[in-house]
mmCIF file of C-alpha atoms in Angstrom:
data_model
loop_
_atom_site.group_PDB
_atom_site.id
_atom_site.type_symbol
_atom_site.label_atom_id
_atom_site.label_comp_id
_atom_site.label_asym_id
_atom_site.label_seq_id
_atom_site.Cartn_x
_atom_site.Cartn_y
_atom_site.Cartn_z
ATOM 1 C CA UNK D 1 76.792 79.239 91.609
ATOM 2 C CA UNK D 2 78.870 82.147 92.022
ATOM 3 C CA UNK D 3 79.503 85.276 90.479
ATOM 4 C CA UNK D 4 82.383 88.302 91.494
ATOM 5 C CA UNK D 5 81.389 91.672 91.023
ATOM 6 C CA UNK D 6 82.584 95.833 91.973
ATOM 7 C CA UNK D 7 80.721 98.133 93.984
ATOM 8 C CA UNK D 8 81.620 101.396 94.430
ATOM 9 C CA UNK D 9 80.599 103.856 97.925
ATOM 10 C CA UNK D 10 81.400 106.573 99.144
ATOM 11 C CA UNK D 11 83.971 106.617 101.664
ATOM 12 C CA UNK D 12 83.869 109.661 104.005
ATOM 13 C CA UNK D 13 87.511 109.745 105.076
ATOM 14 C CA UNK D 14 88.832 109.853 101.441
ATOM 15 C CA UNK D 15 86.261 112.016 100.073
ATOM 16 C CA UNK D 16 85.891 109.640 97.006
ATOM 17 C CA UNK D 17 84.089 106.903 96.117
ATOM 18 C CA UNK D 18 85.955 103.364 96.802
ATOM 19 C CA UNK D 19 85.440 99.831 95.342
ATOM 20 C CA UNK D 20 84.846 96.353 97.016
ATOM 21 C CA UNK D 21 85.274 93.088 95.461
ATOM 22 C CA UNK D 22 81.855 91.214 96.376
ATOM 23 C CA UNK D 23 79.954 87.966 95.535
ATOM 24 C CA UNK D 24 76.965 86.915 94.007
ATOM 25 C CA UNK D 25 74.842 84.240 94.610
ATOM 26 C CA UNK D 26 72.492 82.949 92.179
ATOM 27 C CA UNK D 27 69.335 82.053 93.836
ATOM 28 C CA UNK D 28 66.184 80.847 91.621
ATOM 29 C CA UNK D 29 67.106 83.058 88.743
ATOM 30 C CA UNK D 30 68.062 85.819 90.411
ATOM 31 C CA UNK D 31 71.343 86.914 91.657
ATOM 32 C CA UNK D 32 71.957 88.154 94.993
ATOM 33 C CA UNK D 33 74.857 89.604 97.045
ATOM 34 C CA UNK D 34 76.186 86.911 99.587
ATOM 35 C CA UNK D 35 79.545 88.251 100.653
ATOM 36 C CA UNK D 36 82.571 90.345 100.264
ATOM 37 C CA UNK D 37 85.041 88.915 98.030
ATOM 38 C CA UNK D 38 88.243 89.369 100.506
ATOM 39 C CA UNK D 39 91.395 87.146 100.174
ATOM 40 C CA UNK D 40 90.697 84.788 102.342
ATOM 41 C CA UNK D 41 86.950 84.421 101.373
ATOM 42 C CA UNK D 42 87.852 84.023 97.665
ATOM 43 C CA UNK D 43 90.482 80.971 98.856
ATOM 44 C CA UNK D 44 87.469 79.030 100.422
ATOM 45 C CA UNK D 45 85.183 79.937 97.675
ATOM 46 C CA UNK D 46 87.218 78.280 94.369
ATOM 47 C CA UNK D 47 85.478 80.824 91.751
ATOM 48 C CA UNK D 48 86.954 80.281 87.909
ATOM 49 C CA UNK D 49 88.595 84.013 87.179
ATOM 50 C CA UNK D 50 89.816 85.149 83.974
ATOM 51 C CA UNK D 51 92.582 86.773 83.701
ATOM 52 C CA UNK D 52 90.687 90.603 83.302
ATOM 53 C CA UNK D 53 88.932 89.746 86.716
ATOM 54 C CA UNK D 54 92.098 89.147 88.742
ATOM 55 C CA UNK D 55 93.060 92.309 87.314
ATOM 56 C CA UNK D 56 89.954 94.031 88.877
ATOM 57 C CA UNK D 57 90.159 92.390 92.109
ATOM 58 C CA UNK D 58 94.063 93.487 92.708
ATOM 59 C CA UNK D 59 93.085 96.606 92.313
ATOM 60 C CA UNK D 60 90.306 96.783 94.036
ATOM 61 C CA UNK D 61 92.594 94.600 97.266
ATOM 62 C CA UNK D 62 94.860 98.296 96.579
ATOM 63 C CA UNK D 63 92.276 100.407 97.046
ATOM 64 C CA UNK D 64 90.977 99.148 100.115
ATOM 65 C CA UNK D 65 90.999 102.220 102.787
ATOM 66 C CA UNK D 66 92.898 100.389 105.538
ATOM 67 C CA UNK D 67 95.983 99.961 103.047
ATOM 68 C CA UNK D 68 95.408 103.638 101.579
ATOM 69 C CA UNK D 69 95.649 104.748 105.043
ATOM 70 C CA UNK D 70 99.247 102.298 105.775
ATOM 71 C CA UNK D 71 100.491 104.198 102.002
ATOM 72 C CA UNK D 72 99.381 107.693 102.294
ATOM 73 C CA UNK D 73 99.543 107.765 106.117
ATOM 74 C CA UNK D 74 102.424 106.534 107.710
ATOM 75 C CA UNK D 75 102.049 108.469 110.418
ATOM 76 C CA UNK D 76 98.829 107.249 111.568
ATOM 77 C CA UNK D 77 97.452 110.962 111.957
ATOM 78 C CA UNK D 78 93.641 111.108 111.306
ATOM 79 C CA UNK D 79 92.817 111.856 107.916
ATOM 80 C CA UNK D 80 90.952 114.576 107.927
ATOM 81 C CA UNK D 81 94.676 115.992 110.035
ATOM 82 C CA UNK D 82 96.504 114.998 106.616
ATOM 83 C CA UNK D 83 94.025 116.687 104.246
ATOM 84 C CA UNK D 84 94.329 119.665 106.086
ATOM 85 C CA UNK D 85 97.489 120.269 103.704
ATOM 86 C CA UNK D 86 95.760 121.078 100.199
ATOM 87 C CA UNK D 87 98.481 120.101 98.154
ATOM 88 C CA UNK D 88 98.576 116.581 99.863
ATOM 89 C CA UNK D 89 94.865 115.711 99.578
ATOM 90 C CA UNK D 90 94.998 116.841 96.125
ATOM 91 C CA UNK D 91 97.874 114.776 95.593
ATOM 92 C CA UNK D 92 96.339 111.057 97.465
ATOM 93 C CA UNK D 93 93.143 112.102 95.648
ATOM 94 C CA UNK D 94 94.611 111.613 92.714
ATOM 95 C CA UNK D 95 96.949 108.590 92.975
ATOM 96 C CA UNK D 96 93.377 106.785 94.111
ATOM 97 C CA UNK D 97 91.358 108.047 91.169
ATOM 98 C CA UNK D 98 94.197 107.305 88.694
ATOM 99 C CA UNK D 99 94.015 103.815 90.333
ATOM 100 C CA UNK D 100 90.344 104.261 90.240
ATOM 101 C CA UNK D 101 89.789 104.577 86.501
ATOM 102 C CA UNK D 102 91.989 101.774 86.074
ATOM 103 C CA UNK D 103 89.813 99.923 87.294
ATOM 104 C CA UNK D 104 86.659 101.208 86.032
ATOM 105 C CA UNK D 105 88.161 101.211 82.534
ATOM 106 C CA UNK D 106 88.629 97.651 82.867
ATOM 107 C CA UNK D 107 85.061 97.069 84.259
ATOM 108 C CA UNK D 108 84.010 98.762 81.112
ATOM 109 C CA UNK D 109 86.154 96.731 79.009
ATOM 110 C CA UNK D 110 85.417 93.243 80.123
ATOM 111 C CA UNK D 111 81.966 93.923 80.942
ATOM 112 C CA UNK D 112 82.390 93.150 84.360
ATOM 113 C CA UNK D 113 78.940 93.894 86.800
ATOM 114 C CA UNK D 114 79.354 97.362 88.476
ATOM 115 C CA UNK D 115 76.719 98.698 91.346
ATOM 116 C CA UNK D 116 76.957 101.655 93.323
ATOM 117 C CA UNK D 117 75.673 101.279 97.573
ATOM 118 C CA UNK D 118 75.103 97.685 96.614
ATOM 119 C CA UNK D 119 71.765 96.247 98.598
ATOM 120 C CA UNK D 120 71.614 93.068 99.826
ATOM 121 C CA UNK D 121 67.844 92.005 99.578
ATOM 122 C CA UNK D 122 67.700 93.413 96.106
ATOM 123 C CA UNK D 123 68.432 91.639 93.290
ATOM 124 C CA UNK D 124 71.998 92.554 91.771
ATOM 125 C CA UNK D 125 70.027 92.500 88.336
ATOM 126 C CA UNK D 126 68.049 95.596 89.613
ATOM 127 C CA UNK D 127 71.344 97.241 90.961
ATOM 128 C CA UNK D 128 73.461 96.922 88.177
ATOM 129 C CA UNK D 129 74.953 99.694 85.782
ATOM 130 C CA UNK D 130 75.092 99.584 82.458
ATOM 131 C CA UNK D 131 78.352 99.855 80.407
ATOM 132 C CA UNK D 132 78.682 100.974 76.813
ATOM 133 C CA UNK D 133 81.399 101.488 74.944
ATOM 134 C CA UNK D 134 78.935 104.302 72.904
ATOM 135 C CA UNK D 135 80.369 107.727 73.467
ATOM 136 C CA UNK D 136 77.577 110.329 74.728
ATOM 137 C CA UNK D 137 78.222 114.314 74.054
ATOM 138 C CA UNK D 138 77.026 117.025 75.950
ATOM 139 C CA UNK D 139 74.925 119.773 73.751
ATOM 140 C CA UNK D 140 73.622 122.669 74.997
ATOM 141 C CA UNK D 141 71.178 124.718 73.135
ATOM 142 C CA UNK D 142 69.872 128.568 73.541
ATOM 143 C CA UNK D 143 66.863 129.745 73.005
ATOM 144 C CA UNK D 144 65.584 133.503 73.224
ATOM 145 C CA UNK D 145 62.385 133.797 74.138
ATOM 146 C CA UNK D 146 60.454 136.760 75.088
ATOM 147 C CA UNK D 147 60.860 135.892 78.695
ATOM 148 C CA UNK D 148 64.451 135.506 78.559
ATOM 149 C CA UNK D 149 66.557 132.828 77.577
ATOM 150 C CA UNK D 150 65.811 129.179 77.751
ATOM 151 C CA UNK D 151 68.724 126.731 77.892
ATOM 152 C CA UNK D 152 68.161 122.850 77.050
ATOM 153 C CA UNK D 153 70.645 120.271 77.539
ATOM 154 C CA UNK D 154 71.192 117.000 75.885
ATOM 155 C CA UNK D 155 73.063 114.491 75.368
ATOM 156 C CA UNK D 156 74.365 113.099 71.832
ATOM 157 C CA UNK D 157 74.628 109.520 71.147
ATOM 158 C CA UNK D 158 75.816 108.906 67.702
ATOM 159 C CA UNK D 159 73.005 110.949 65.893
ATOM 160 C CA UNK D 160 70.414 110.509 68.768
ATOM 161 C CA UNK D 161 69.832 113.761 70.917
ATOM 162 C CA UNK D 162 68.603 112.555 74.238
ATOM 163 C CA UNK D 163 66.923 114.967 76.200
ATOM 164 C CA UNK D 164 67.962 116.065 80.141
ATOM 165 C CA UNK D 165 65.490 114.989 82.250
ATOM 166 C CA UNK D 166 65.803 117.595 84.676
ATOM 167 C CA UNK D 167 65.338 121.273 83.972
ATOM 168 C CA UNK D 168 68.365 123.099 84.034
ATOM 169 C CA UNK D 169 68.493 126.181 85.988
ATOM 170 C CA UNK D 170 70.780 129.094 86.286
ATOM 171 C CA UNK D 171 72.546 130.176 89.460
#
């Protein structure tokens, strides 16, 4: 049995973190990663998609830095040559994160698996982030104390305060 599924890593030449289209394979009762999902894999392996996860593969098969390179970089200058022009990195950066939250918006949506630096001999059950469609806010409190001021962060879930787990220190 096979499962598709998005992992995201950070791509050096881009400066932002790109998807792949991989699959599972279920093993015992675990799942684990067996392969990337390219075109020509996914027409060997006949895997029942709905309609949400075509979606999420097409754009993932648009984000894929070889094409991003053909789109942005007709050229064929290095990339670190073409982001030497602010304006211009600023401007691919952001045609691949608008295409970016696309996608993550509909990984969110269908509840479709996500993992970040995806590792083969783990289980994808270990790797996996959660989505929720619960909205988290960011409060920060003050407190004056006689040493100074202490700052603590959380995070609001519905009523819930949820406390940082890091200190936070001032720069």
């Amino acid at each position: 049995m096979y499962r598709l599924f998005f992992d995201f890593s950070f791509h050096p030449d881009f400066q932002l973190y790109l998807p792949q289209a991989l699959l599972a394979q279920q093993r015992s009762s675990s799942w684990f990663l067996l392969k990337k999902a390219s075109p020509e894999v996914m027409k060997n392996i006949p895997i029942p998609l709905r309609a949400s996860e075509k979606e999420a593969l097409a754009i993932t098969y648009s984000l894929q830095p070889h094409l991003l390179a053909q789109k942005y970089n007709p050229k064929n200058l290095p990339i670190e040559e073409l982001f030497k022009n602010k304006s211009q990195k600023k401007y691919i950066q952001e045609q691949i994160e608008e295409k970016t939250n696309a996608l993550l918006s509909l990984i969110a949506k269908e509840a479709l698996w996500l993992t970040t630096h995806c590792q083969k001999e783990q289980p994808i059950e270990r790797q996996l982030i959660e989505v929720s469609p619960k909205e988290l806010h960011p409060v920060l409190e003050f407190e004056k104390t006689p040493e100074g001021i202490a700052y603590h962060l959380f995070l609001l879930a519905e009523e819930k305060l949820i406390p940082a787990e890091h200190q936070i220190t001032l720069l």
